[in-house]
Structures are given as structure tokens and as C-alpha cells.
Coordinates of C-alpha atoms in Angstrom, one line a residue:
M1 CA 57.1 -39.2 86.0
R2 CA 59.3 -40.0 83.0
R3 CA 56.9 -38.1 80.7
V4 CA 57.2 -35.0 83.0
L5 CA 61.0 -35.1 82.9
V6 CA 61.0 -35.4 79.1
I7 CA 58.6 -32.5 78.7
T8 CA 60.6 -30.4 81.2
A9 CA 63.8 -31.1 79.4
W10 CA 62.2 -30.2 76.0
I11 CA 61.0 -26.9 77.4
L12 CA 64.4 -26.0 78.8
L13 CA 66.1 -27.0 75.6
T14 CA 63.7 -24.9 73.5
I15 CA 64.1 -21.8 75.8
G16 CA 67.9 -22.2 75.6
C17 CA 67.9 -22.4 71.8
K18 CA 65.7 -19.3 71.6
S19 CA 67.9 -17.4 74.1
K20 CA 71.0 -18.3 72.1
T21 CA 69.3 -17.3 68.8
Q22 CA 68.2 -14.0 70.3
A23 CA 71.6 -13.4 71.7
Q24 CA 73.1 -14.0 68.3
K25 CA 70.6 -11.6 66.7
E26 CA 71.4 -8.9 69.3
K27 CA 75.1 -9.4 68.7
A28 CA 74.6 -9.1 65.0
V29 CA 72.7 -5.8 65.5
I30 CA 75.3 -4.2 67.7
A31 CA 78.4 -5.5 65.9
P32 CA 80.1 -2.5 64.4
A33 CA 80.2 -2.3 60.7
N34 CA 83.4 -1.4 58.9
P35 CA 83.3 2.4 58.7
A36 CA 85.4 2.3 55.6
V37 CA 82.6 0.5 53.7
F38 CA 79.6 2.6 52.5
D39 CA 76.5 2.2 50.5
V40 CA 76.5 3.6 46.9
E41 CA 73.4 5.3 45.7
Q42 CA 72.0 3.9 42.4
M43 CA 72.6 6.2 39.5
T44 CA 72.2 5.5 35.8
E45 CA 75.3 5.7 33.6
A46 CA 73.5 8.4 31.5
D47 CA 73.2 10.6 34.7
K48 CA 76.8 10.0 35.6
A49 CA 77.9 10.9 32.1
R50 CA 75.8 14.0 32.2
Y51 CA 77.1 15.2 35.5
Q52 CA 80.7 14.4 34.4
K53 CA 80.4 16.5 31.3
T54 CA 78.6 19.4 33.0
L55 CA 81.1 19.5 35.9
S56 CA 84.1 19.2 33.5
D57 CA 82.9 22.2 31.4
F58 CA 82.1 24.1 34.6
F59 CA 85.5 23.7 36.2
D60 CA 87.5 23.8 32.9
S61 CA 86.2 27.2 32.0
A62 CA 86.5 29.1 35.3
L63 CA 89.2 27.3 37.4
I64 CA 91.4 24.8 35.7
H65 CA 92.3 27.1 32.7
R66 CA 92.9 30.0 35.0
G67 CA 96.0 28.8 36.8
F68 CA 94.6 26.1 39.1
N69 CA 97.2 23.9 40.6
G70 CA 95.7 20.9 42.5
G71 CA 93.0 18.3 42.6
I72 CA 89.2 18.3 42.4
L73 CA 86.7 15.6 43.3
V74 CA 82.9 15.9 43.2
A75 CA 80.6 13.0 44.3
K76 CA 77.0 12.2 45.1
G77 CA 75.7 9.3 47.1
G78 CA 79.0 7.6 47.0
N79 CA 79.4 8.0 43.2
I80 CA 82.4 10.0 42.0
L81 CA 81.0 12.2 39.3
Y82 CA 84.1 14.2 38.5
E83 CA 87.8 13.9 39.5
S84 CA 90.7 15.8 38.0
Y85 CA 94.3 16.8 38.8
H86 CA 96.4 19.6 37.3
G87 CA 99.8 21.2 37.7
Y88 CA 102.9 20.4 39.6
Q89 CA 104.0 20.0 43.2
N90 CA 106.6 22.7 42.3
P91 CA 104.9 24.9 39.7
N92 CA 108.1 27.0 39.2
K93 CA 110.3 24.1 38.1
K94 CA 107.3 22.2 36.7
A95 CA 108.5 19.2 38.7
D96 CA 106.5 16.3 40.1
T97 CA 103.1 16.2 38.4
I98 CA 100.1 16.4 40.8
D99 CA 98.1 13.2 40.9
A100 CA 95.6 11.4 43.1
H101 CA 98.4 10.6 45.6
T102 CA 99.6 14.2 46.1
Q103 CA 99.0 15.2 49.7
F104 CA 97.9 18.8 50.3
H105 CA 97.9 20.8 53.5
L106 CA 94.2 21.2 54.6
A107 CA 94.7 24.4 56.7
S108 CA 91.6 24.9 58.7
T109 CA 89.8 22.1 56.9
S110 CA 91.7 20.1 59.5
K111 CA 89.5 21.4 62.3
P112 CA 86.6 18.9 61.7
F113 CA 89.0 16.0 62.3
T114 CA 89.9 17.5 65.6
A115 CA 86.2 18.1 66.4
V116 CA 85.2 14.5 65.5
T117 CA 88.1 13.1 67.5
V118 CA 86.8 15.0 70.6
L119 CA 83.2 14.0 69.9
K120 CA 84.2 10.3 69.8
L121 CA 85.9 10.7 73.2
I122 CA 82.7 12.4 74.4
Q123 CA 80.8 9.4 73.1
A124 CA 83.1 7.1 75.1
S125 CA 82.5 9.3 78.2
R126 CA 86.1 10.2 78.5
I127 CA 85.4 13.9 77.9
G128 CA 82.4 16.0 78.8
L129 CA 81.1 18.8 76.5
Q130 CA 80.7 21.1 79.5
D131 CA 84.1 20.1 81.1
P132 CA 86.2 23.2 81.9
V133 CA 89.6 23.2 80.4
T134 CA 91.0 23.4 83.9
R135 CA 89.8 19.8 84.5
F136 CA 92.7 18.8 82.2
F137 CA 95.1 21.7 82.8
P138 CA 94.6 23.1 86.4
S139 CA 96.9 26.1 85.7
F140 CA 95.0 27.2 82.6
P141 CA 94.3 30.9 83.4
Y142 CA 90.8 31.1 81.8
P143 CA 88.7 29.0 84.3
A144 CA 85.3 29.6 82.6
V145 CA 86.3 28.2 79.3
T146 CA 84.6 24.8 78.4
V147 CA 85.2 22.1 75.8
E148 CA 82.0 23.2 74.0
Q149 CA 83.2 26.8 73.8
L150 CA 86.5 25.6 72.3
L151 CA 84.6 23.6 69.7
S152 CA 82.3 26.5 68.8
H153 CA 84.8 29.3 69.0
R154 CA 83.0 31.0 71.9
S155 CA 85.8 30.8 74.4
G156 CA 87.2 34.4 73.9
L157 CA 90.7 33.0 74.2
P158 CA 93.5 35.2 72.7
N159 CA 94.7 34.1 69.3
Y160 CA 98.2 32.6 69.7
L161 CA 99.1 33.6 66.2
S162 CA 98.9 37.2 67.4
V163 CA 100.1 37.2 71.0
M164 CA 103.1 35.0 70.3
E165 CA 104.4 37.5 67.7
D166 CA 105.6 39.6 70.6
K167 CA 109.3 39.4 70.3
S168 CA 109.9 40.3 73.9
K169 CA 108.0 37.2 74.9
W170 CA 108.8 34.7 72.1
N171 CA 111.8 34.3 69.9
P172 CA 110.5 34.3 66.3
K173 CA 113.3 32.0 65.3
Q174 CA 112.0 29.3 67.6
M175 CA 109.2 27.0 66.3
V176 CA 106.0 27.0 68.3
S177 CA 104.6 23.7 69.5
N178 CA 101.2 23.0 71.1
D179 CA 102.8 22.7 74.5
D180 CA 104.5 26.1 73.9
V181 CA 101.1 27.7 73.3
L182 CA 99.7 26.3 76.6
H183 CA 102.8 27.4 78.6
F184 CA 102.8 30.8 77.0
L185 CA 99.1 31.3 78.0
E186 CA 99.9 30.1 81.6
Q187 CA 103.0 32.3 81.9
Y188 CA 101.8 35.6 80.4
K189 CA 98.0 35.3 80.8
P190 CA 97.2 37.6 77.8
A191 CA 93.8 39.2 78.1
P192 CA 90.9 37.3 76.6
M193 CA 89.0 38.9 73.7
F194 CA 85.7 38.7 75.6
R195 CA 83.9 36.9 78.4
A196 CA 83.7 33.1 77.7
G197 CA 80.4 32.1 76.1
S198 CA 79.2 35.7 75.3
R199 CA 79.8 35.6 71.5
F200 CA 81.6 33.9 68.6
A201 CA 85.1 34.8 67.4
Y202 CA 87.0 32.4 65.2
C203 CA 90.3 31.6 67.0
N204 CA 92.9 29.0 66.3
T205 CA 93.9 28.7 69.9
N206 CA 90.7 26.8 70.6
F207 CA 91.7 23.9 68.4
V208 CA 95.3 23.8 69.6
M209 CA 93.9 23.4 73.1
L210 CA 91.5 20.7 71.9
A211 CA 94.4 18.7 70.6
L212 CA 96.2 19.1 73.9
I213 CA 93.1 17.8 75.7
V214 CA 93.0 14.7 73.5
E215 CA 96.7 14.0 74.3
K216 CA 96.0 14.5 78.1
V217 CA 93.0 12.1 78.0
T218 CA 94.5 9.4 75.8
G219 CA 98.1 9.5 76.8
K220 CA 99.1 9.6 73.1
K221 CA 100.4 12.3 70.8
F222 CA 97.5 13.8 68.8
P223 CA 98.9 12.8 65.3
Q224 CA 99.3 9.2 66.4
Y225 CA 95.9 9.0 68.1
V226 CA 94.0 10.5 65.1
K227 CA 95.9 8.1 62.8
E228 CA 94.7 5.1 64.9
T229 CA 91.1 6.2 65.4
I230 CA 90.3 7.9 62.1
F231 CA 92.8 7.6 59.3
D232 CA 93.5 3.9 59.7
P233 CA 90.0 2.7 60.2
L234 CA 88.7 4.7 57.3
Q235 CA 91.6 3.5 55.1
M236 CA 92.8 7.1 54.5
T237 CA 96.2 5.8 53.5
H238 CA 97.5 9.1 52.2
T239 CA 96.4 11.3 55.1
F240 CA 98.6 12.3 58.1
I241 CA 99.2 15.1 60.6
Y242 CA 102.4 16.9 60.1
T243 CA 105.1 16.9 62.7
P244 CA 108.7 18.2 62.6
A245 CA 109.8 14.7 61.5
D246 CA 108.0 15.3 58.2
S247 CA 110.0 18.5 57.4
G248 CA 111.3 18.4 53.9
K249 CA 109.0 15.6 52.8
V250 CA 105.8 17.5 52.2
V251 CA 104.5 19.6 49.4
M252 CA 105.1 23.3 49.8
S253 CA 102.8 26.1 48.8
Y254 CA 103.2 29.1 46.5
K255 CA 102.0 32.6 46.2
P256 CA 99.8 33.8 43.2
S257 CA 103.0 35.1 41.7
G258 CA 104.6 31.6 41.9
A259 CA 107.0 32.5 44.6
L260 CA 107.6 29.9 47.3
W261 CA 105.7 30.6 50.5
V262 CA 108.3 30.2 53.2
N263 CA 107.3 28.5 56.5
D264 CA 107.3 30.5 59.7
Q265 CA 107.4 29.9 63.5
F266 CA 103.8 28.7 63.6
D267 CA 104.1 25.8 61.2
N268 CA 104.4 23.0 63.8
T269 CA 101.1 23.4 65.7
Y270 CA 98.3 21.0 65.0
G271 CA 94.6 20.6 65.9
D272 CA 93.9 23.9 64.2
K273 CA 95.7 22.8 61.0
N274 CA 98.5 20.5 59.6
V275 CA 96.4 17.6 58.3
Y276 CA 97.7 16.6 54.9
S277 CA 95.3 14.7 52.6
T278 CA 94.1 13.9 49.1
P279 CA 90.7 14.5 47.4
E280 CA 90.1 10.7 47.4
D281 CA 90.9 10.4 51.1
M282 CA 88.6 13.4 51.9
F283 CA 85.9 11.6 49.9
K284 CA 86.3 8.6 52.3
W285 CA 86.1 11.0 55.3
D286 CA 82.8 12.5 53.9
R287 CA 81.3 9.0 53.5
A288 CA 82.3 7.9 57.0
L289 CA 80.3 10.7 58.5
Y290 CA 77.1 9.1 57.3
N291 CA 78.0 5.8 59.0
P292 CA 76.7 5.5 62.6
S293 CA 79.3 2.8 63.3
F294 CA 81.9 5.5 63.0
I295 CA 80.3 8.1 65.2
R296 CA 76.8 8.3 66.8
Q297 CA 74.4 10.3 64.6
S298 CA 73.1 12.4 67.5
L299 CA 76.6 13.7 68.3
L300 CA 77.0 14.7 64.7
D301 CA 73.6 16.4 64.7
S302 CA 74.7 18.5 67.6
A303 CA 77.9 19.4 65.7
Y304 CA 75.8 20.6 62.8
Q305 CA 73.6 22.9 65.0
P306 CA 74.3 26.7 64.9
H307 CA 75.9 27.9 68.1
S308 CA 75.9 31.6 67.5
H309 CA 72.9 33.9 67.0
E310 CA 74.1 37.2 68.3
K311 CA 74.1 38.6 64.8
P312 CA 71.3 37.3 62.5
S313 CA 73.0 35.6 59.5
I314 CA 72.8 32.6 57.3
H315 CA 76.4 32.0 58.3
N316 CA 77.0 30.1 61.4
Y317 CA 79.4 27.7 63.2
G318 CA 78.6 24.5 65.0
L319 CA 81.1 22.2 66.8
G320 CA 84.1 22.2 64.4
W321 CA 82.0 22.9 61.3
R322 CA 80.9 26.0 59.4
M323 CA 77.5 26.1 57.9
L324 CA 75.2 28.0 55.6
N325 CA 71.6 27.9 56.9
L326 CA 69.6 29.2 53.9
P327 CA 66.0 30.6 54.2
N328 CA 64.6 27.9 51.9
G329 CA 65.7 25.3 54.5
K330 CA 68.8 24.1 52.6
N331 CA 72.0 23.7 54.7
V332 CA 75.6 23.4 53.7
I333 CA 78.0 21.8 56.2
Y334 CA 81.5 22.8 55.2
H335 CA 85.0 24.0 56.3
N336 CA 87.3 25.8 54.0
G337 CA 90.8 27.0 55.0
K338 CA 93.8 29.2 54.3
W339 CA 97.4 28.7 55.4
H340 CA 100.1 30.2 53.4
G341 CA 99.3 29.3 49.8
F342 CA 97.0 26.4 50.7
T343 CA 93.3 27.3 50.1
P344 CA 91.2 24.1 50.4
A345 CA 87.5 24.0 49.9
F346 CA 85.4 21.2 51.4
G347 CA 81.6 21.4 51.1
R348 CA 79.0 18.8 52.2
L349 CA 75.4 18.8 51.0
I350 CA 73.7 16.5 53.5
D351 CA 70.3 16.4 51.8
E352 CA 71.8 15.1 48.5
K353 CA 74.8 13.3 50.1
A354 CA 77.0 15.3 47.7
V355 CA 80.5 16.6 48.4
I356 CA 82.7 19.1 46.6
I357 CA 86.4 18.8 47.4
I358 CA 89.0 21.2 45.9
L359 CA 92.6 21.1 47.2
G360 CA 95.7 22.9 45.9
N361 CA 99.1 24.3 46.8
K362 CA 99.1 27.6 44.9
M363 CA 97.1 30.4 46.5
N364 CA 93.8 30.7 44.6
S365 CA 90.7 32.1 46.3
N366 CA 88.7 31.2 43.3
M367 CA 88.7 27.6 44.6
Y368 CA 86.2 28.8 47.3
N369 CA 84.0 30.5 44.7
M370 CA 83.9 27.5 42.4
A371 CA 83.2 25.0 45.2
R372 CA 80.3 27.2 46.3
K373 CA 78.9 27.7 42.9
A374 CA 78.9 23.9 42.3
Y375 CA 76.4 23.4 45.2
D376 CA 73.6 24.4 42.8
F377 CA 74.2 21.5 40.5
F378 CA 72.6 19.4 43.3
G379 CA 69.9 21.7 44.6
D380 CA 68.8 25.3 45.2
Y381 CA 71.7 26.6 47.3
M382 CA 72.2 30.0 45.7
Q383 CA 68.7 31.5 45.9
T384 CA 69.7 34.4 48.1
K385 CA 72.4 36.9 48.7
V386 CA 75.0 35.2 50.9
G387 CA 77.0 38.1 52.4
S388 CA 80.6 37.9 53.6
G389 CA 80.7 37.7 57.4
E390 CA 83.3 35.0 57.5
E391 CA 86.9 35.0 58.7
E392 CA 89.6 36.3 56.6
G393 CA 91.1 33.7 54.3
E394 CA 88.1 31.5 54.0
A395 CA 85.2 31.4 51.6
R396 CA 83.2 34.6 51.0
T397 CA 80.1 34.9 48.9
S398 CA 78.9 37.4 46.4
A399 CA 75.5 38.4 45.0
A400 CA 77.2 39.1 41.7
M401 CA 78.3 35.6 41.0
A402 CA 76.9 33.5 38.2
M403 CA 74.3 30.9 39.3
P404 CA 74.7 27.6 37.5
V405 CA 71.4 25.7 37.4
S406 CA 70.8 22.3 39.0
N407 CA 71.7 19.5 36.7
L408 CA 68.8 17.2 37.5
K409 CA 66.1 19.0 39.5
P410 CA 66.5 22.8 39.3
A411 CA 64.6 24.6 42.0
P412 CA 61.4 26.4 40.9
R413 CA 62.9 29.8 41.5
A414 CA 65.9 29.0 39.3
V415 CA 63.5 27.8 36.6
K416 CA 61.5 31.0 36.7
K417 CA 64.6 33.1 36.2
T418 CA 65.9 31.0 33.3
A419 CA 62.7 29.9 31.6
K420 CA 64.0 30.8 28.2
A421 CA 67.1 28.7 28.5
A422 CA 65.9 25.2 29.1
P423 CA 67.2 25.1 32.7
A424 CA 67.2 21.4 33.3
K425 CA 69.9 20.7 30.6
P426 CA 73.6 20.7 31.3
T427 CA 74.2 23.2 28.5
R428 CA 72.6 25.9 30.6
A429 CA 75.1 25.2 33.4
R430 CA 77.9 25.4 30.9
T431 CA 76.6 28.7 29.7
A432 CA 76.5 30.0 33.3
S433 CA 80.1 28.9 34.0
K434 CA 81.4 30.4 30.7
S435 CA 79.8 33.7 31.6
A436 CA 81.3 33.5 35.0
A437 CA 84.7 33.0 33.5
K438 CA 84.4 36.2 31.4
R439 CA 83.5 38.4 34.3
P440 CA 86.1 41.2 34.8
P441 CA 86.5 41.1 38.6
A442 CA 89.3 38.4 38.3
K443 CA 92.1 41.0 38.0
K444 CA 90.7 42.9 40.9
A445 CA 90.7 39.7 43.0
A446 CA 94.4 39.2 42.2
S447 CA 95.3 42.7 43.5
V448 CA 93.4 42.0 46.7
K449 CA 95.4 38.8 47.3
K450 CA 98.7 40.7 46.8
K451 CA 97.7 43.3 49.4
A452 CA 96.7 40.6 51.8
A453 CA 99.9 38.5 51.5
P454 CA 102.1 40.4 54.1
A455 CA 99.6 39.5 56.9
K456 CA 100.0 35.7 56.5
K457 CA 100.9 35.1 60.1
K458 CA 97.7 36.5 61.5
T459 CA 95.5 35.1 58.8
K460 CA 92.6 33.1 60.1
K461 CA 92.8 29.6 58.7

């Protein structure tokens, strides 16, 4: 009998130990990692040096020496390959040199932060992708509009930047808030652009409404909630969302002529814009999006899927992200922006885990061009004509642009075109960038910008 009791006790003890060990293993598996910590791809010092010199020559010749005022950061696999800062926070007075801590307005490059905030609430089952906006705001006069349609710009909502310019309905001397946008829509019920879900039209009202939904669900103001759930966990210590309390403390923007770009009635709304950040913080943001402990990969995959196919194009929009879906299978996930003189460019190359970040505070559409041309240092991203087809104020492409060759593994098609020039060497890329710098259209581009300046209030960000 004693032997039976001993054997039974031993079995129970063994099972208990195994269960405890298994529980510890499971706990270790599901324990969230720090989203601010990321793996760094192994890269030789020689490769880093080669990238650094090639990128330096490339940006020096066609951007930095042509009036650039801002910061640039290019990285691959967690390795910063090139980082540079130029100019002044006030270029007219040449006061306050721009450095790694200078915070630039992100314009519409703010939208992915709003989108990921919403997706994380969807992950937590607090918001549904197919929820109608009327679930959160019963008096909202467009009952067919859903959260997904806001994220993908398929809502058909009227653009508040246009309808609120009606002086008979809104005093232009009064600053517009997110709540004001909602109340204006509820009171005046301006006609929608089209039936919800029927097509794509980039519209800032969508992301103002998404910020309001986040506030409704969380009970916190959007700037504070994003700080607590994104900026702080990712250690983005120089990133924040502008509110009126920050007036007079932020970097202002300037026209190509150097004249100060004066703020207007629409400078207080957020969700669609008003994130301020630095290239180094945006690098942290890019890395976090590869970390499943920050957000579930399946949700990000849905955000990177094209949501508009009415007009065949390599340009498309997902859930808060723009994308280029190239015929050779390459994809660029990005979001540029334009608000006043801020023209940020932020491009992510998922295959190579590379990122190109260019921020500045003096209007310079060449920032878009240079970011786009830099894609080909990492893969074959420029093998086809990439027509315009994007919203005013954001990146456009041109078949006439120079095509720098990939630094490490040039695509076969690029090698065929440049067979006489030893395409795998950085010197070929430098030659391409120098030829791009000599191209005459630069003056023409400047005249276009001058003509576009008066329409700043209606400019898509």
C-alpha cells in the first residue's frame, strides 16, 4: 500500500512539474517583446561604407546642393546607411541650425499613424472594420460610410478643407477643430462626392473622422492616446501631435522664395496631419512595423492590400498607406505629404527592409523625386513608366527621370541597359545622380510651384 502511495505521489509531482514547465514556456512565447527593440541585419563594414558614399554623392549632387533645408535618413535592415542634416529652422535669418532633434511637420505622412492606431483598436475588438460611422456618432449624416471606407478613402465624404471655406457658414478667422468638422457636417450636410464605397477619392475628412472615432472609443484626446500607445512605447521621444498649446513652439515652414508660410484656419485639425517628428524617430516607426508584438502582421498585411481597382494603375491605396505595385512584383509602401511648405517623403521597401526618409520645412518637391529615385539602390523599382495619378501635393513620377542602378544587386533589366558602365559599382549610381542634377527641368518645376502656391488651403496633403 505504501509503495502504491509513493508511486502515485511521484506521478502527480512529475505531472505538476511538467505542467508548470509547459505553462512557463507558453508564457514566454506569448509575452510581448519590447516593440522599441529590433533585430539588425548583418552587413559588412565595406558594404556600409559603399552605401554611405554612394548615397552621399547621390543626395549631395541633386538635393542638398540645390537648396534643401531639412534632414535625410536612409536605412536597410536596421542599419542606418546615410544620415544628414542641412539648413536652418528659420532659413531667412539663418537661425537655429537643423539637427537630428529638429521636429518637422509630417503633413499627410501623419495618416499611417492614425491608421495603425485604428487597426490596433480593431485588434483589441474595440472597433470593427465594417462599423458604420453612425455607430459612434448617431447624427452623422452619411449612414453608409464605414471605418474601412474612411481608411481607404472610399467614403465619398466632402472635403472639409473646401466646404468650410464658405464664409457664410464658417468664419475664416476662427480656427477649425476636429469637433468643428463633425458639427459642420451634421449641421449643413454638404453633398457627398459620390456614393460610399463606389470609388476612391483622397479626402482629409476621412482621417479627421478616424481621430474622432478613436477619441470616442478610448475616452482620451487623440494626441494623448497616440502618445501613450505609439510614441512612448516606441521611444519616439521627439514626436508629438500638434495642439493649440504648442503654438509658437514649433518649426514653421517656408515657400520656395524663402517667405514664411503663414498658418490658416485649418492648422489645428489632426488625424489627417499635424504629427511632428524627426528622421530618427521615423526610423523607429518603420522598424516597429516589422515587429508582431507591436501590431499583428495579418492586420498590417490587410493595410498593404490595394483597395481601389476602378482604374488600372500601379498606384493604389490601402488602409492609410499609399503603394506602388510594380509589374515585376516589387511593391513600395509609402506615404508622402504636403502641408504649407512641408513636403515630407517616407518610402518603405518591404522586401529589402529598407526605408528612405526625407523631411524639411522649405517647400521642395524634389524631395519626392529623390526619395523615389533612391528606391533603386536596393532593388529594381524603376523598371517601368510610373505615371502621375496621385493627389496634388504628393509624389509624382516621371519616365524622364534618371535611373540610378542598384548598389549591390542590380536587376537584370538595369544591367542590360547599362552594360558598358559596370552597373554594380557605386560610381555608376553617382554618374546617374550627376546627370539628373544637370537636367534642365529644374527651373520649370520652380515655376509650377509658384503657380500652385495660392491654392494652399485646398491642397491635398
